[in-house]
Amino acid sequence: MVLDYEIAKIHHYYPEVDVWQVSLMRDGQLENWKHYLRDNPRRFMMRREYPSLFQRALCITIDGVRYSTFGNMLLLRQPEKHQVFFHRKTDGIPTEETEYWNTERKRLLSAANSGDVLVTPGISECEKRMKNIALEQRLRLIHVQVEPIGQYWKPERKRFEACAAGTLLVLAPWTDDMTAFKSDYERFHYLNRLMETICAIGHETSVSVAFK
């Protein structure tokens, strides 16, 4: 298989670089993975030679929305990203008490343990739980928050250590690009709509970055 050949070639020339065996299930997935694996050695060299690229950018633009970031921006290009999206209640019951939560939690953790990226604002109880599990277990995570990321902003220790390990990217949409939220419900759905856009990023998606 073409993908197996790409993996074997990277293992031969760059044994330090982590790659995975994967299953292909969607249109366009093969091309995304081929591009990602061919780019793996470059990303490895960038992390070693340019550690500042993995810390902070004050403006990146995704689908017309501006964000400031802190962490590993290469997670945006990872081919497999999963939106972590849970309502507070399911069929009138707190979602964390349902079988749906147990099933989805296992599915998401299985994907994350295979190297996929979880994407969430961490607002509802189940989203918070998934975010915390990812941070504790050093699983790959993109966390979108409302709090702005400025020149001197830093996350708390748990998220800072995950950023330093290369397993976390924190995104904060610019306040100028957000409308005033009339309720927490509006904020919840707005941030989760942004998650859909982030999960859809592929190797051909335009993402502009400004570090100053």
PDB file of C-alpha atoms in Angstrom:
ATOM      1  CA  MET A   1       0.000   0.000   0.000  1.00  0.00           C
ATOM      2  CA  VAL A   2       1.231   3.527  -0.758  1.00  0.00           C
ATOM      3  CA  LEU A   3       0.823   4.649   2.846  1.00  0.00           C
ATOM      4  CA  ASP A   4       2.818   1.682   4.187  1.00  0.00           C
ATOM      5  CA  TYR A   5       5.636   2.607   1.783  1.00  0.00           C
ATOM      6  CA  GLU A   6       5.674   6.194   3.066  1.00  0.00           C
ATOM      7  CA  ILE A   7       5.792   4.979   6.683  1.00  0.00           C
ATOM      8  CA  ALA A   8       8.617   2.520   5.986  1.00  0.00           C
ATOM      9  CA  LYS A   9      10.634   5.175   4.157  1.00  0.00           C
ATOM     10  CA  ILE A  10      10.353   7.635   7.065  1.00  0.00           C
ATOM     11  CA  HIS A  11      11.302   4.917   9.578  1.00  0.00           C
ATOM     12  CA  HIS A  12      14.419   4.154   7.509  1.00  0.00           C
ATOM     13  CA  TYR A  13      15.701   7.712   7.061  1.00  0.00           C
ATOM     14  CA  TYR A  14      14.304   9.320  10.224  1.00  0.00           C
ATOM     15  CA  PRO A  15      14.045   6.714  13.012  1.00  0.00           C
ATOM     16  CA  GLU A  16      13.432   9.471  15.597  1.00  0.00           C
ATOM     17  CA  VAL A  17      10.141  10.483  13.964  1.00  0.00           C
ATOM     18  CA  ASP A  18       6.937   8.919  15.256  1.00  0.00           C
ATOM     19  CA  VAL A  19       4.499   7.552  12.650  1.00  0.00           C
ATOM     20  CA  TRP A  20       1.526   5.208  12.920  1.00  0.00           C
ATOM     21  CA  GLN A  21      -0.272   2.508  10.993  1.00  0.00           C
ATOM     22  CA  VAL A  22      -3.692   3.864  10.052  1.00  0.00           C
ATOM     23  CA  SER A  23      -6.998   2.779   8.521  1.00  0.00           C
ATOM     24  CA  LEU A  24      -8.448   4.830   5.669  1.00  0.00           C
ATOM     25  CA  MET A  25     -12.200   5.343   5.720  1.00  0.00           C
ATOM     26  CA  ARG A  26     -13.008   8.694   4.041  1.00  0.00           C
ATOM     27  CA  ASP A  27     -12.505  10.322   0.652  1.00  0.00           C
ATOM     28  CA  GLY A  28      -9.321  12.384   0.569  1.00  0.00           C
ATOM     29  CA  GLN A  29      -7.900  10.703   3.672  1.00  0.00           C
ATOM     30  CA  LEU A  30      -5.106   8.938   1.768  1.00  0.00           C
ATOM     31  CA  GLU A  31      -3.811  12.169   0.222  1.00  0.00           C
ATOM     32  CA  ASN A  32      -3.922  13.951   3.589  1.00  0.00           C
ATOM     33  CA  TRP A  33      -1.910  11.147   5.218  1.00  0.00           C
ATOM     34  CA  LYS A  34       0.630  10.949   2.377  1.00  0.00           C
ATOM     35  CA  HIS A  35       1.247  14.690   2.610  1.00  0.00           C
ATOM     36  CA  TYR A  36       1.467  14.558   6.416  1.00  0.00           C
ATOM     37  CA  LEU A  37       3.950  11.672   6.471  1.00  0.00           C
ATOM     38  CA  ARG A  38       6.173  13.185   3.775  1.00  0.00           C
ATOM     39  CA  ASP A  39       6.239  16.376   5.830  1.00  0.00           C
ATOM     40  CA  ASN A  40       7.086  14.576   9.098  1.00  0.00           C
ATOM     41  CA  PRO A  41      10.905  14.930   8.818  1.00  0.00           C
ATOM     42  CA  ARG A  42      10.546  18.681   8.179  1.00  0.00           C
ATOM     43  CA  ARG A  43       8.338  19.075  11.248  1.00  0.00           C
ATOM     44  CA  PHE A  44      10.836  17.108  13.330  1.00  0.00           C
ATOM     45  CA  MET A  45      13.683  19.383  12.239  1.00  0.00           C
ATOM     46  CA  MET A  46      11.567  22.480  12.901  1.00  0.00           C
ATOM     47  CA  ARG A  47      10.830  21.379  16.450  1.00  0.00           C
ATOM     48  CA  ARG A  48      14.523  20.778  17.088  1.00  0.00           C
ATOM     49  CA  GLU A  49      15.873  23.888  15.355  1.00  0.00           C
ATOM     50  CA  TYR A  50      13.033  26.394  15.905  1.00  0.00           C
ATOM     51  CA  PRO A  51      11.391  25.801  19.282  1.00  0.00           C
ATOM     52  CA  SER A  52       9.842  29.282  19.237  1.00  0.00           C
ATOM     53  CA  LEU A  53       7.438  28.105  16.520  1.00  0.00           C
ATOM     54  CA  PHE A  54       5.797  25.951  19.146  1.00  0.00           C
ATOM     55  CA  GLN A  55       5.071  28.706  21.623  1.00  0.00           C
ATOM     56  CA  ARG A  56       3.063  31.709  20.497  1.00  0.00           C
ATOM     57  CA  ALA A  57       1.496  33.419  17.466  1.00  0.00           C
ATOM     58  CA  LEU A  58      -0.607  36.527  17.933  1.00  0.00           C
ATOM     59  CA  CYS A  59      -2.596  36.140  14.725  1.00  0.00           C
ATOM     60  CA  ILE A  60      -3.441  33.127  12.618  1.00  0.00           C
ATOM     61  CA  THR A  61      -6.437  33.180  10.285  1.00  0.00           C
ATOM     62  CA  ILE A  62      -8.594  30.115   9.682  1.00  0.00           C
ATOM     63  CA  ASP A  63     -11.644  30.392   7.444  1.00  0.00           C
ATOM     64  CA  GLY A  64     -11.763  34.165   7.959  1.00  0.00           C
ATOM     65  CA  VAL A  65     -11.583  33.995  11.766  1.00  0.00           C
ATOM     66  CA  ARG A  66      -8.490  35.362  13.507  1.00  0.00           C
ATOM     67  CA  TYR A  67      -6.981  33.557  16.501  1.00  0.00           C
ATOM     68  CA  SER A  68      -4.052  33.983  18.821  1.00  0.00           C
ATOM     69  CA  THR A  69      -2.318  30.749  19.794  1.00  0.00           C
ATOM     70  CA  PHE A  70       0.008  29.130  22.279  1.00  0.00           C
ATOM     71  CA  GLY A  71       1.507  25.680  21.752  1.00  0.00           C
ATOM     72  CA  ASN A  72       2.149  23.273  18.906  1.00  0.00           C
ATOM     73  CA  MET A  73       0.553  24.751  15.784  1.00  0.00           C
ATOM     74  CA  LEU A  74       1.497  21.693  13.732  1.00  0.00           C
ATOM     75  CA  LEU A  75      -1.440  19.911  15.385  1.00  0.00           C
ATOM     76  CA  LEU A  76      -3.670  21.910  13.032  1.00  0.00           C
ATOM     77  CA  ARG A  77      -2.256  19.926  10.087  1.00  0.00           C
ATOM     78  CA  GLN A  78      -2.632  16.497  11.684  1.00  0.00           C
ATOM     79  CA  PRO A  79      -4.937  14.574   9.302  1.00  0.00           C
ATOM     80  CA  GLU A  80      -7.190  13.020  11.954  1.00  0.00           C
ATOM     81  CA  LYS A  81      -8.951  15.451  14.302  1.00  0.00           C
ATOM     82  CA  HIS A  82     -12.056  14.673  16.360  1.00  0.00           C
ATOM     83  CA  GLN A  83     -14.498  17.234  17.697  1.00  0.00           C
ATOM     84  CA  VAL A  84     -15.309  16.651  21.362  1.00  0.00           C
ATOM     85  CA  PHE A  85     -18.877  17.934  21.560  1.00  0.00           C
ATOM     86  CA  PHE A  86     -21.296  17.093  24.365  1.00  0.00           C
ATOM     87  CA  HIS A  87     -24.430  18.848  25.545  1.00  0.00           C
ATOM     88  CA  ARG A  88     -24.868  19.198  29.284  1.00  0.00           C
ATOM     89  CA  LYS A  89     -27.893  16.899  29.147  1.00  0.00           C
ATOM     90  CA  THR A  90     -28.947  14.021  26.899  1.00  0.00           C
ATOM     91  CA  ASP A  91     -32.654  13.081  26.944  1.00  0.00           C
ATOM     92  CA  GLY A  92     -33.062  15.133  30.100  1.00  0.00           C
ATOM     93  CA  ILE A  93     -30.256  13.329  31.960  1.00  0.00           C
ATOM     94  CA  PRO A  94     -26.792  14.770  32.729  1.00  0.00           C
ATOM     95  CA  THR A  95     -24.726  13.451  29.834  1.00  0.00           C
ATOM     96  CA  GLU A  96     -21.974  12.149  32.127  1.00  0.00           C
ATOM     97  CA  GLU A  97     -24.531   9.710  33.580  1.00  0.00           C
ATOM     98  CA  THR A  98     -25.528   8.214  30.215  1.00  0.00           C
ATOM     99  CA  GLU A  99     -24.345   5.232  28.197  1.00  0.00           C
ATOM    100  CA  TYR A 100     -23.777   7.649  25.312  1.00  0.00           C
ATOM    101  CA  TRP A 101     -21.017   9.340  27.331  1.00  0.00           C
ATOM    102  CA  ASN A 102     -19.360   6.026  28.132  1.00  0.00           C
ATOM    103  CA  THR A 103     -19.442   4.944  24.495  1.00  0.00           C
ATOM    104  CA  GLU A 104     -18.176   8.264  23.096  1.00  0.00           C
ATOM    105  CA  ARG A 105     -15.482   8.589  25.755  1.00  0.00           C
ATOM    106  CA  LYS A 106     -14.081   5.178  24.838  1.00  0.00           C
ATOM    107  CA  ARG A 107     -14.222   5.979  21.110  1.00  0.00           C
ATOM    108  CA  LEU A 108     -12.474   9.329  21.511  1.00  0.00           C
ATOM    109  CA  LEU A 109      -9.799   7.952  23.824  1.00  0.00           C
ATOM    110  CA  SER A 110      -9.117   5.074  21.438  1.00  0.00           C
ATOM    111  CA  ALA A 111      -8.619   7.560  18.602  1.00  0.00           C
ATOM    112  CA  ALA A 112      -6.446   9.841  20.744  1.00  0.00           C
ATOM    113  CA  ASN A 113      -4.285   6.964  21.937  1.00  0.00           C
ATOM    114  CA  SER A 114      -3.626   6.088  18.291  1.00  0.00           C
ATOM    115  CA  GLY A 115      -2.251   9.612  17.713  1.00  0.00           C
ATOM    116  CA  ASP A 116      -5.347  11.524  16.568  1.00  0.00           C
ATOM    117  CA  VAL A 117      -6.067  15.045  17.857  1.00  0.00           C
ATOM    118  CA  LEU A 118      -9.019  15.921  20.086  1.00  0.00           C
ATOM    119  CA  VAL A 119     -10.560  19.369  19.532  1.00  0.00           C
ATOM    120  CA  THR A 120     -12.782  21.016  22.158  1.00  0.00           C
ATOM    121  CA  PRO A 121     -13.642  24.245  23.977  1.00  0.00           C
ATOM    122  CA  GLY A 122     -14.056  22.199  27.167  1.00  0.00           C
ATOM    123  CA  ILE A 123     -17.291  23.916  28.235  1.00  0.00           C
ATOM    124  CA  SER A 124     -19.824  21.219  29.153  1.00  0.00           C
ATOM    125  CA  GLU A 125     -19.005  18.747  31.925  1.00  0.00           C
ATOM    126  CA  CYS A 126     -18.141  15.928  29.524  1.00  0.00           C
ATOM    127  CA  GLU A 127     -16.013  18.230  27.354  1.00  0.00           C
ATOM    128  CA  LYS A 128     -14.114  19.313  30.481  1.00  0.00           C
ATOM    129  CA  ARG A 129     -13.560  15.694  31.441  1.00  0.00           C
ATOM    130  CA  MET A 130     -12.194  14.820  28.013  1.00  0.00           C
ATOM    131  CA  LYS A 131      -9.943  17.881  28.034  1.00  0.00           C
ATOM    132  CA  ASN A 132      -8.542  16.975  31.459  1.00  0.00           C
ATOM    133  CA  ILE A 133      -7.982  13.330  30.491  1.00  0.00           C
ATOM    134  CA  ALA A 134      -6.086  14.459  27.384  1.00  0.00           C
ATOM    135  CA  LEU A 135      -3.902  16.820  29.423  1.00  0.00           C
ATOM    136  CA  GLU A 136      -3.157  14.235  32.115  1.00  0.00           C
ATOM    137  CA  GLN A 137      -2.345  11.473  29.627  1.00  0.00           C
ATOM    138  CA  ARG A 138      -0.436  13.743  27.202  1.00  0.00           C
ATOM    139  CA  LEU A 139      -2.844  13.040  24.366  1.00  0.00           C
ATOM    140  CA  ARG A 140      -2.911  15.446  21.443  1.00  0.00           C
ATOM    141  CA  LEU A 141      -5.378  18.248  22.068  1.00  0.00           C
ATOM    142  CA  ILE A 142      -6.509  21.530  20.528  1.00  0.00           C
ATOM    143  CA  HIS A 143      -8.284  23.639  23.148  1.00  0.00           C
ATOM    144  CA  VAL A 144     -10.255  26.710  22.075  1.00  0.00           C
ATOM    145  CA  GLN A 145     -10.928  29.301  24.750  1.00  0.00           C
ATOM    146  CA  VAL A 146     -12.659  32.684  24.892  1.00  0.00           C
ATOM    147  CA  GLU A 147      -9.953  34.320  27.036  1.00  0.00           C
ATOM    148  CA  PRO A 148      -7.611  36.327  24.749  1.00  0.00           C
ATOM    149  CA  ILE A 149      -3.976  35.263  24.325  1.00  0.00           C
ATOM    150  CA  GLY A 150      -1.782  38.348  24.432  1.00  0.00           C
ATOM    151  CA  GLN A 151       1.961  38.972  24.273  1.00  0.00           C
ATOM    152  CA  TYR A 152       2.549  37.888  27.883  1.00  0.00           C
ATOM    153  CA  TRP A 153      -0.229  35.349  28.345  1.00  0.00           C
ATOM    154  CA  LYS A 154       0.690  31.874  29.561  1.00  0.00           C
ATOM    155  CA  PRO A 155      -1.528  28.929  30.461  1.00  0.00           C
ATOM    156  CA  GLU A 156      -1.642  27.384  33.916  1.00  0.00           C
ATOM    157  CA  ARG A 157       0.952  24.742  34.721  1.00  0.00           C
ATOM    158  CA  LYS A 158      -0.940  21.691  33.419  1.00  0.00           C
ATOM    159  CA  ARG A 159      -1.551  23.211  29.979  1.00  0.00           C
ATOM    160  CA  PHE A 160       1.896  24.835  29.872  1.00  0.00           C
ATOM    161  CA  GLU A 161       3.578  21.466  30.393  1.00  0.00           C
ATOM    162  CA  ALA A 162       1.412  19.914  27.685  1.00  0.00           C
ATOM    163  CA  CYS A 163       2.434  22.707  25.306  1.00  0.00           C
ATOM    164  CA  ALA A 164       6.089  22.139  26.159  1.00  0.00           C
ATOM    165  CA  ALA A 165       5.604  18.434  25.400  1.00  0.00           C
ATOM    166  CA  GLY A 166       4.156  19.334  21.988  1.00  0.00           C
ATOM    167  CA  THR A 167       0.757  17.754  22.699  1.00  0.00           C
ATOM    168  CA  LEU A 168      -1.357  20.907  23.075  1.00  0.00           C
ATOM    169  CA  LEU A 169      -2.396  23.917  21.038  1.00  0.00           C
ATOM    170  CA  VAL A 170      -4.482  26.636  22.718  1.00  0.00           C
ATOM    171  CA  LEU A 171      -6.511  28.812  20.342  1.00  0.00           C
ATOM    172  CA  ALA A 172      -8.333  32.024  21.266  1.00  0.00           C
ATOM    173  CA  PRO A 173     -10.522  33.767  18.649  1.00  0.00           C
ATOM    174  CA  TRP A 174      -9.980  37.511  18.486  1.00  0.00           C
ATOM    175  CA  THR A 175     -12.636  39.410  20.428  1.00  0.00           C
ATOM    176  CA  ASP A 176     -13.079  41.693  17.394  1.00  0.00           C
ATOM    177  CA  ASP A 177     -14.252  38.681  15.392  1.00  0.00           C
ATOM    178  CA  MET A 178     -16.775  37.517  17.986  1.00  0.00           C
ATOM    179  CA  THR A 179     -20.261  38.879  18.499  1.00  0.00           C
ATOM    180  CA  ALA A 180     -21.509  39.614  22.009  1.00  0.00           C
ATOM    181  CA  PHE A 181     -22.996  36.443  23.480  1.00  0.00           C
ATOM    182  CA  LYS A 182     -26.477  36.781  24.940  1.00  0.00           C
ATOM    183  CA  SER A 183     -26.053  33.567  26.927  1.00  0.00           C
ATOM    184  CA  ASP A 184     -23.639  30.782  27.792  1.00  0.00           C
ATOM    185  CA  TYR A 185     -25.660  28.641  25.374  1.00  0.00           C
ATOM    186  CA  GLU A 186     -24.754  30.958  22.481  1.00  0.00           C
ATOM    187  CA  ARG A 187     -21.078  30.914  23.486  1.00  0.00           C
ATOM    188  CA  PHE A 188     -21.146  27.103  23.724  1.00  0.00           C
ATOM    189  CA  HIS A 189     -22.518  26.672  20.202  1.00  0.00           C
ATOM    190  CA  TYR A 190     -20.320  29.398  18.690  1.00  0.00           C
ATOM    191  CA  LEU A 191     -17.123  27.770  19.947  1.00  0.00           C
ATOM    192  CA  ASN A 192     -18.282  24.336  18.836  1.00  0.00           C
ATOM    193  CA  ARG A 193     -18.962  25.696  15.326  1.00  0.00           C
ATOM    194  CA  LEU A 194     -15.349  26.877  15.280  1.00  0.00           C
ATOM    195  CA  MET A 195     -14.343  23.317  16.250  1.00  0.00           C
ATOM    196  CA  GLU A 196     -16.006  21.994  13.099  1.00  0.00           C
ATOM    197  CA  THR A 197     -13.889  24.338  10.970  1.00  0.00           C
ATOM    198  CA  ILE A 198     -10.689  23.363  12.766  1.00  0.00           C
ATOM    199  CA  CYS A 199     -11.417  19.643  12.415  1.00  0.00           C
ATOM    200  CA  ALA A 200     -11.927  20.139   8.675  1.00  0.00           C
ATOM    201  CA  ILE A 201      -8.438  21.593   8.111  1.00  0.00           C
ATOM    202  CA  GLY A 202      -6.496  19.516   5.598  1.00  0.00           C
ATOM    203  CA  HIS A 203      -3.124  19.865   3.889  1.00  0.00           C
ATOM    204  CA  GLU A 204      -4.604  22.208   1.280  1.00  0.00           C
ATOM    205  CA  THR A 205      -6.446  24.493   3.743  1.00  0.00           C
ATOM    206  CA  SER A 206      -5.085  28.029   3.822  1.00  0.00           C
ATOM    207  CA  VAL A 207      -3.870  29.069   7.286  1.00  0.00           C
ATOM    208  CA  SER A 208      -2.002  32.378   7.498  1.00  0.00           C
ATOM    209  CA  VAL A 209       0.275  33.013  10.468  1.00  0.00           C
ATOM    210  CA  ALA A 210       1.790  36.181  11.941  1.00  0.00           C
ATOM    211  CA  PHE A 211       4.177  35.801  14.860  1.00  0.00           C
ATOM    212  CA  LYS A 212       4.165  39.508  15.770  1.00  0.00           C
TER     213      LYS A 212
END
